[in-house]
Amino acid sequence: MKLPQLTYYTLGEGVTAFSSTRHGGASVGNYSTFNINLFCGDDAEVVRVNRIALCEELNIAPERLIVPHQTHGVGLQKVDTAFLMKPQADRDQLLEGVDGVMTDVSNVCVGVSTADCIPILLYDPIHQSVCAVHAGWRGTAQRIVQRAIAKMHVYYGTESTQLRACIGPGISSDHFEVGDEVYSAFEKAGFEMSTIARRYTKWHIDLWECNRLQLVEVGVCPAQIYVSGICTYKRAADYFSARRLGTASGRIYSGILLR
């Protein structure tokens, strides 16, 4: 079986964090060659094969790979032993409309799918818990990463000052051109627009920086925040970009798991 080519991040011992690339799987066309997302139009059997390959690379059982159905909202789901014991249909229902997943169970990979949106991976080395967050512009404007950190505090006792974070591949501000309505959504949400936006012909918003500032705002140490700097639009040959390929294309999967 051809294993996927992953981009790994260093967040500390005892944790594996990564983003998938477009290379190493069995998908074809705009899904080529590695896509594990069932919600973007790819062949279900090919997705199954790719998921098995990813699990082999990560050395986990397929049922311990968590892939939520995201809706650009702020839904968050905890994955615990009770969740893992549920039938697949019940698990799927719990993962419907979820844009952030967290766990403190070892060898369970929680992750999110993106194709220009921003994936954020969080690791609490003190309480041994992890979280994956999907932050599109809507989720970013609604501060989903701060909501996720608050939930980690409730569930695991996580303190933001203890967190290590990775902001994965996403569209850079150079290519994230938006209409006035998107600019207004961030402005109304109270963001310092001079810091995250600039205007050419249209507005451009820096989602990387917006999410980094949100992490710092709640107490995450800037030195513990890694920004990958990988622009999916510029590097669409290696990472999926909906703006370059259309929405009928594959998705990057950014995941994190405790060992």
Tab-separated table of C-alpha atoms in Angstrom:
chain	number	residue	atom	x	y	z
A	1	MET	CA	0.000	0.000	0.000
A	2	LYS	CA	1.299	3.430	-0.949
A	3	LEU	CA	1.586	5.542	2.188
A	4	PRO	CA	0.709	9.247	2.228
A	5	GLN	CA	3.360	11.933	2.296
A	6	LEU	CA	2.763	14.004	5.418
A	7	THR	CA	4.146	17.285	6.714
A	8	TYR	CA	5.024	16.694	10.376
A	9	TYR	CA	5.271	19.352	13.090
A	10	THR	CA	7.309	19.277	16.290
A	11	LEU	CA	5.146	20.047	19.321
A	12	GLY	CA	6.958	17.879	21.859
A	13	GLU	CA	7.594	14.305	22.896
A	14	GLY	CA	4.621	11.987	23.145
A	15	VAL	CA	2.545	13.709	20.473
A	16	THR	CA	2.344	13.438	16.683
A	17	ALA	CA	1.069	16.409	14.664
A	18	PHE	CA	0.880	16.650	10.890
A	19	SER	CA	-0.872	17.863	7.759
A	20	SER	CA	-1.439	15.688	4.721
A	21	THR	CA	-0.230	16.689	1.275
A	22	ARG	CA	-1.669	15.841	-2.144
A	23	HIS	CA	0.830	13.008	-2.533
A	24	GLY	CA	0.785	9.303	-1.781
A	25	GLY	CA	-2.828	8.182	-2.180
A	26	ALA	CA	-5.170	6.619	-4.720
A	27	SER	CA	-7.466	9.554	-5.563
A	28	VAL	CA	-7.602	10.975	-9.094
A	29	GLY	CA	-8.315	14.286	-10.840
A	30	ASN	CA	-8.754	17.260	-8.522
A	31	TYR	CA	-8.677	14.814	-5.599
A	32	SER	CA	-5.285	13.421	-6.551
A	33	THR	CA	-3.741	11.739	-5.012
A	34	PHE	CA	-4.384	11.734	-1.287
A	35	ASN	CA	-7.792	12.736	0.111
A	36	ILE	CA	-9.579	11.217	3.119
A	37	ASN	CA	-12.594	13.523	3.165
A	38	LEU	CA	-15.952	11.919	2.287
A	39	PHE	CA	-17.809	15.226	2.022
A	40	CYS	CA	-16.172	16.777	-1.038
A	41	GLY	CA	-17.279	14.428	-3.833
A	42	ASP	CA	-14.411	11.935	-3.972
A	43	ASP	CA	-15.050	8.211	-4.534
A	44	ALA	CA	-15.971	6.630	-1.187
A	45	GLU	CA	-13.969	3.459	-1.805
A	46	VAL	CA	-10.861	5.421	-2.688
A	47	VAL	CA	-11.319	7.525	0.438
A	48	ARG	CA	-11.551	4.317	2.483
A	49	VAL	CA	-8.294	3.052	0.969
A	50	ASN	CA	-6.581	6.369	1.676
A	51	ARG	CA	-7.801	6.361	5.276
A	52	ILE	CA	-6.402	2.877	5.815
A	53	ALA	CA	-3.077	4.037	4.387
A	54	LEU	CA	-3.017	7.017	6.765
A	55	CYS	CA	-3.796	4.797	9.741
A	56	GLU	CA	-0.980	2.483	8.714
A	57	GLU	CA	1.406	5.432	8.557
A	58	LEU	CA	0.248	6.590	12.006
A	59	ASN	CA	0.136	3.051	13.423
A	60	ILE	CA	-3.434	3.349	14.686
A	61	ALA	CA	-6.614	1.361	14.099
A	62	PRO	CA	-8.968	2.864	11.452
A	63	GLU	CA	-11.734	3.402	14.005
A	64	ARG	CA	-9.395	5.729	15.916
A	65	LEU	CA	-9.166	8.196	13.034
A	66	ILE	CA	-11.639	11.031	13.676
A	67	VAL	CA	-12.877	13.093	10.710
A	68	PRO	CA	-15.757	15.470	11.518
A	69	HIS	CA	-18.251	16.895	9.019
A	70	GLN	CA	-17.468	20.600	9.254
A	71	THR	CA	-19.943	23.389	8.523
A	72	HIS	CA	-17.863	26.563	9.106
A	73	GLY	CA	-19.455	26.923	12.536
A	74	VAL	CA	-18.105	26.704	16.069
A	75	GLY	CA	-19.272	23.213	17.039
A	76	LEU	CA	-16.794	21.317	19.228
A	77	GLN	CA	-16.746	17.623	20.115
A	78	LYS	CA	-14.880	15.717	22.818
A	79	VAL	CA	-13.686	12.233	21.891
A	80	ASP	CA	-13.434	9.977	24.945
A	81	THR	CA	-13.658	6.246	25.574
A	82	ALA	CA	-17.462	6.419	25.661
A	83	PHE	CA	-17.468	8.070	22.223
A	84	LEU	CA	-15.142	5.409	20.825
A	85	MET	CA	-17.446	2.622	22.016
A	86	LYS	CA	-20.471	3.979	20.166
A	87	PRO	CA	-21.703	2.482	16.865
A	88	GLN	CA	-20.405	4.260	13.765
A	89	ALA	CA	-23.804	5.803	12.996
A	90	ASP	CA	-23.923	7.403	16.449
A	91	ARG	CA	-20.352	8.645	16.113
A	92	ASP	CA	-21.146	10.162	12.728
A	93	GLN	CA	-24.117	11.992	14.210
A	94	LEU	CA	-21.971	13.434	16.994
A	95	LEU	CA	-19.430	14.607	14.413
A	96	GLU	CA	-22.017	16.338	12.227
A	97	GLY	CA	-21.603	20.113	12.181
A	98	VAL	CA	-18.373	19.945	14.174
A	99	ASP	CA	-15.389	22.207	13.446
A	100	GLY	CA	-13.148	21.283	16.364
A	101	VAL	CA	-12.314	17.933	17.954
A	102	MET	CA	-10.394	17.220	21.156
A	103	THR	CA	-9.274	14.192	23.149
A	104	ASP	CA	-7.098	12.993	25.999
A	105	VAL	CA	-7.140	9.366	24.833
A	106	SER	CA	-3.875	8.045	23.446
A	107	ASN	CA	-3.574	6.724	19.885
A	108	VAL	CA	-6.704	8.576	18.767
A	109	CYS	CA	-6.097	10.978	15.886
A	110	VAL	CA	-8.368	14.008	15.957
A	111	GLY	CA	-8.217	16.216	12.900
A	112	VAL	CA	-9.887	18.690	10.601
A	113	SER	CA	-10.108	19.092	6.834
A	114	THR	CA	-9.125	22.260	4.987
A	115	ALA	CA	-8.426	23.580	1.492
A	116	ASP	CA	-7.466	27.237	2.138
A	117	CYS	CA	-9.063	27.535	5.594
A	118	ILE	CA	-6.735	27.458	8.587
A	119	PRO	CA	-6.103	24.287	10.628
A	120	ILE	CA	-4.908	24.824	14.193
A	121	LEU	CA	-3.462	22.011	16.310
A	122	LEU	CA	-3.243	22.414	20.094
A	123	TYR	CA	-1.256	20.333	22.581
A	124	ASP	CA	-1.404	20.501	26.368
A	125	PRO	CA	1.692	18.634	27.618
A	126	ILE	CA	0.695	19.021	31.268
A	127	HIS	CA	-2.744	17.412	31.061
A	128	GLN	CA	-1.937	15.330	27.977
A	129	SER	CA	-4.759	16.539	25.771
A	130	VAL	CA	-4.950	17.660	22.157
A	131	CYS	CA	-7.341	19.510	19.883
A	132	ALA	CA	-7.715	20.157	16.158
A	133	VAL	CA	-9.604	23.252	15.016
A	134	HIS	CA	-10.937	24.266	11.589
A	135	ALA	CA	-10.829	28.058	11.303
A	136	GLY	CA	-12.254	29.355	8.050
A	137	TRP	CA	-13.022	33.057	7.930
A	138	ARG	CA	-16.383	32.504	9.632
A	139	GLY	CA	-14.892	30.393	12.413
A	140	THR	CA	-12.011	32.805	12.797
A	141	ALA	CA	-14.397	35.754	13.097
A	142	GLN	CA	-16.319	33.817	15.757
A	143	ARG	CA	-13.065	33.035	17.618
A	144	ILE	CA	-13.394	29.271	17.388
A	145	VAL	CA	-9.845	28.662	18.583
A	146	GLN	CA	-10.518	30.606	21.789
A	147	ARG	CA	-13.731	28.643	22.279
A	148	ALA	CA	-11.781	25.411	21.858
A	149	ILE	CA	-9.217	26.428	24.463
A	150	ALA	CA	-12.034	27.292	26.879
A	151	LYS	CA	-13.526	23.816	26.353
A	152	MET	CA	-10.133	22.187	26.917
A	153	HIS	CA	-9.981	24.012	30.241
A	154	VAL	CA	-13.413	22.649	31.205
A	155	TYR	CA	-12.715	19.080	30.098
A	156	TYR	CA	-9.040	18.652	30.946
A	157	GLY	CA	-7.994	21.548	33.152
A	158	THR	CA	-5.894	23.045	30.361
A	159	GLU	CA	-4.370	26.450	31.037
A	160	SER	CA	-3.697	28.500	27.914
A	161	THR	CA	-0.222	29.393	29.172
A	162	GLN	CA	0.687	25.701	28.975
A	163	LEU	CA	-0.416	25.174	25.385
A	164	ARG	CA	1.710	24.579	22.337
A	165	ALA	CA	0.061	25.449	19.024
A	166	CYS	CA	0.609	24.922	15.332
A	167	ILE	CA	-1.115	26.940	12.614
A	168	GLY	CA	-0.989	24.754	9.538
A	169	PRO	CA	-1.268	25.250	5.763
A	170	GLY	CA	-3.845	27.790	4.627
A	171	ILE	CA	-4.338	30.666	2.243
A	172	SER	CA	-2.008	33.622	2.785
A	173	SER	CA	-3.204	37.200	2.972
A	174	ASP	CA	-1.650	37.845	-0.442
A	175	HIS	CA	-4.273	35.589	-2.000
A	176	PHE	CA	-7.178	35.841	0.450
A	177	GLU	CA	-9.102	38.579	-1.319
A	178	VAL	CA	-12.512	39.251	0.243
A	179	GLY	CA	-15.547	41.437	-0.251
A	180	ASP	CA	-16.598	44.314	1.979
A	181	GLU	CA	-19.078	42.058	3.782
A	182	VAL	CA	-16.271	39.815	5.062
A	183	TYR	CA	-14.217	42.799	6.149
A	184	SER	CA	-17.293	44.149	7.964
A	185	ALA	CA	-17.861	40.822	9.727
A	186	PHE	CA	-14.380	41.002	11.274
A	187	GLU	CA	-14.751	44.698	12.070
A	188	LYS	CA	-18.105	44.143	13.814
A	189	ALA	CA	-16.567	41.254	15.763
A	190	GLY	CA	-14.114	43.709	17.309
A	191	PHE	CA	-10.863	42.850	15.551
A	192	GLU	CA	-8.116	45.442	15.092
A	193	MET	CA	-8.433	45.704	11.320
A	194	SER	CA	-5.204	47.629	10.774
A	195	THR	CA	-3.373	44.561	12.086
A	196	ILE	CA	-5.108	41.842	10.082
A	197	ALA	CA	-6.313	43.542	6.887
A	198	ARG	CA	-4.959	45.610	4.020
A	199	ARG	CA	-6.556	46.966	0.884
A	200	TYR	CA	-5.446	46.693	-2.713
A	201	THR	CA	-8.255	46.629	-5.270
A	202	LYS	CA	-10.190	44.663	-2.630
A	203	TRP	CA	-9.591	43.814	1.005
A	204	HIS	CA	-7.133	41.077	1.952
A	205	ILE	CA	-7.319	39.461	5.396
A	206	ASP	CA	-4.504	37.604	7.174
A	207	LEU	CA	-6.166	34.553	8.735
A	208	TRP	CA	-2.857	33.203	10.026
A	209	GLU	CA	-2.166	36.374	11.993
A	210	CYS	CA	-5.763	36.739	13.137
A	211	ASN	CA	-5.683	33.282	14.706
A	212	ARG	CA	-2.175	33.752	16.100
A	213	LEU	CA	-3.293	36.955	17.815
A	214	GLN	CA	-6.315	35.157	19.257
A	215	LEU	CA	-4.005	32.549	20.787
A	216	VAL	CA	-1.792	35.241	22.293
A	217	GLU	CA	-4.833	37.158	23.544
A	218	VAL	CA	-5.907	34.261	25.772
A	219	GLY	CA	-2.414	33.651	27.115
A	220	VAL	CA	-0.632	31.249	24.780
A	221	CYS	CA	3.065	32.111	24.771
A	222	PRO	CA	4.070	33.534	21.360
A	223	ALA	CA	7.208	31.373	21.421
A	224	GLN	CA	4.982	28.284	21.652
A	225	ILE	CA	3.021	29.130	18.487
A	226	TYR	CA	4.356	27.708	15.249
A	227	VAL	CA	3.018	29.170	11.988
A	228	SER	CA	3.763	26.879	9.049
A	229	GLY	CA	3.673	29.693	6.500
A	230	ILE	CA	2.524	27.266	3.798
A	231	CYS	CA	0.154	29.082	1.431
A	232	THR	CA	-2.228	26.561	-0.089
A	233	TYR	CA	-3.035	28.866	-3.009
A	234	LYS	CA	0.614	29.274	-3.948
A	235	ARG	CA	1.403	25.604	-3.388
A	236	ALA	CA	-1.697	24.003	-4.885
A	237	ALA	CA	0.437	21.297	-6.497
A	238	ASP	CA	1.284	20.006	-3.014
A	239	TYR	CA	-1.684	21.123	-0.864
A	240	PHE	CA	-5.350	21.354	-1.816
A	241	SER	CA	-6.703	24.838	-2.524
A	242	ALA	CA	-10.395	25.355	-3.194
A	243	ARG	CA	-9.677	28.756	-4.752
A	244	ARG	CA	-7.296	27.167	-7.254
A	245	LEU	CA	-9.025	23.810	-7.833
A	246	GLY	CA	-12.679	24.539	-7.039
A	247	THR	CA	-14.703	23.072	-4.186
A	248	ALA	CA	-14.986	19.730	-6.035
A	249	SER	CA	-11.461	18.829	-5.008
A	250	GLY	CA	-9.649	17.141	-2.140
A	251	ARG	CA	-8.966	18.355	1.366
A	252	ILE	CA	-5.865	18.556	3.521
A	253	TYR	CA	-6.257	16.617	6.769
A	254	SER	CA	-4.412	18.118	9.745
A	255	GLY	CA	-4.353	15.782	12.716
A	256	ILE	CA	-2.845	15.354	16.147
A	257	LEU	CA	-2.595	12.348	18.463
A	258	LEU	CA	-1.135	11.432	21.802
A	259	ARG	CA	1.217	8.469	22.014
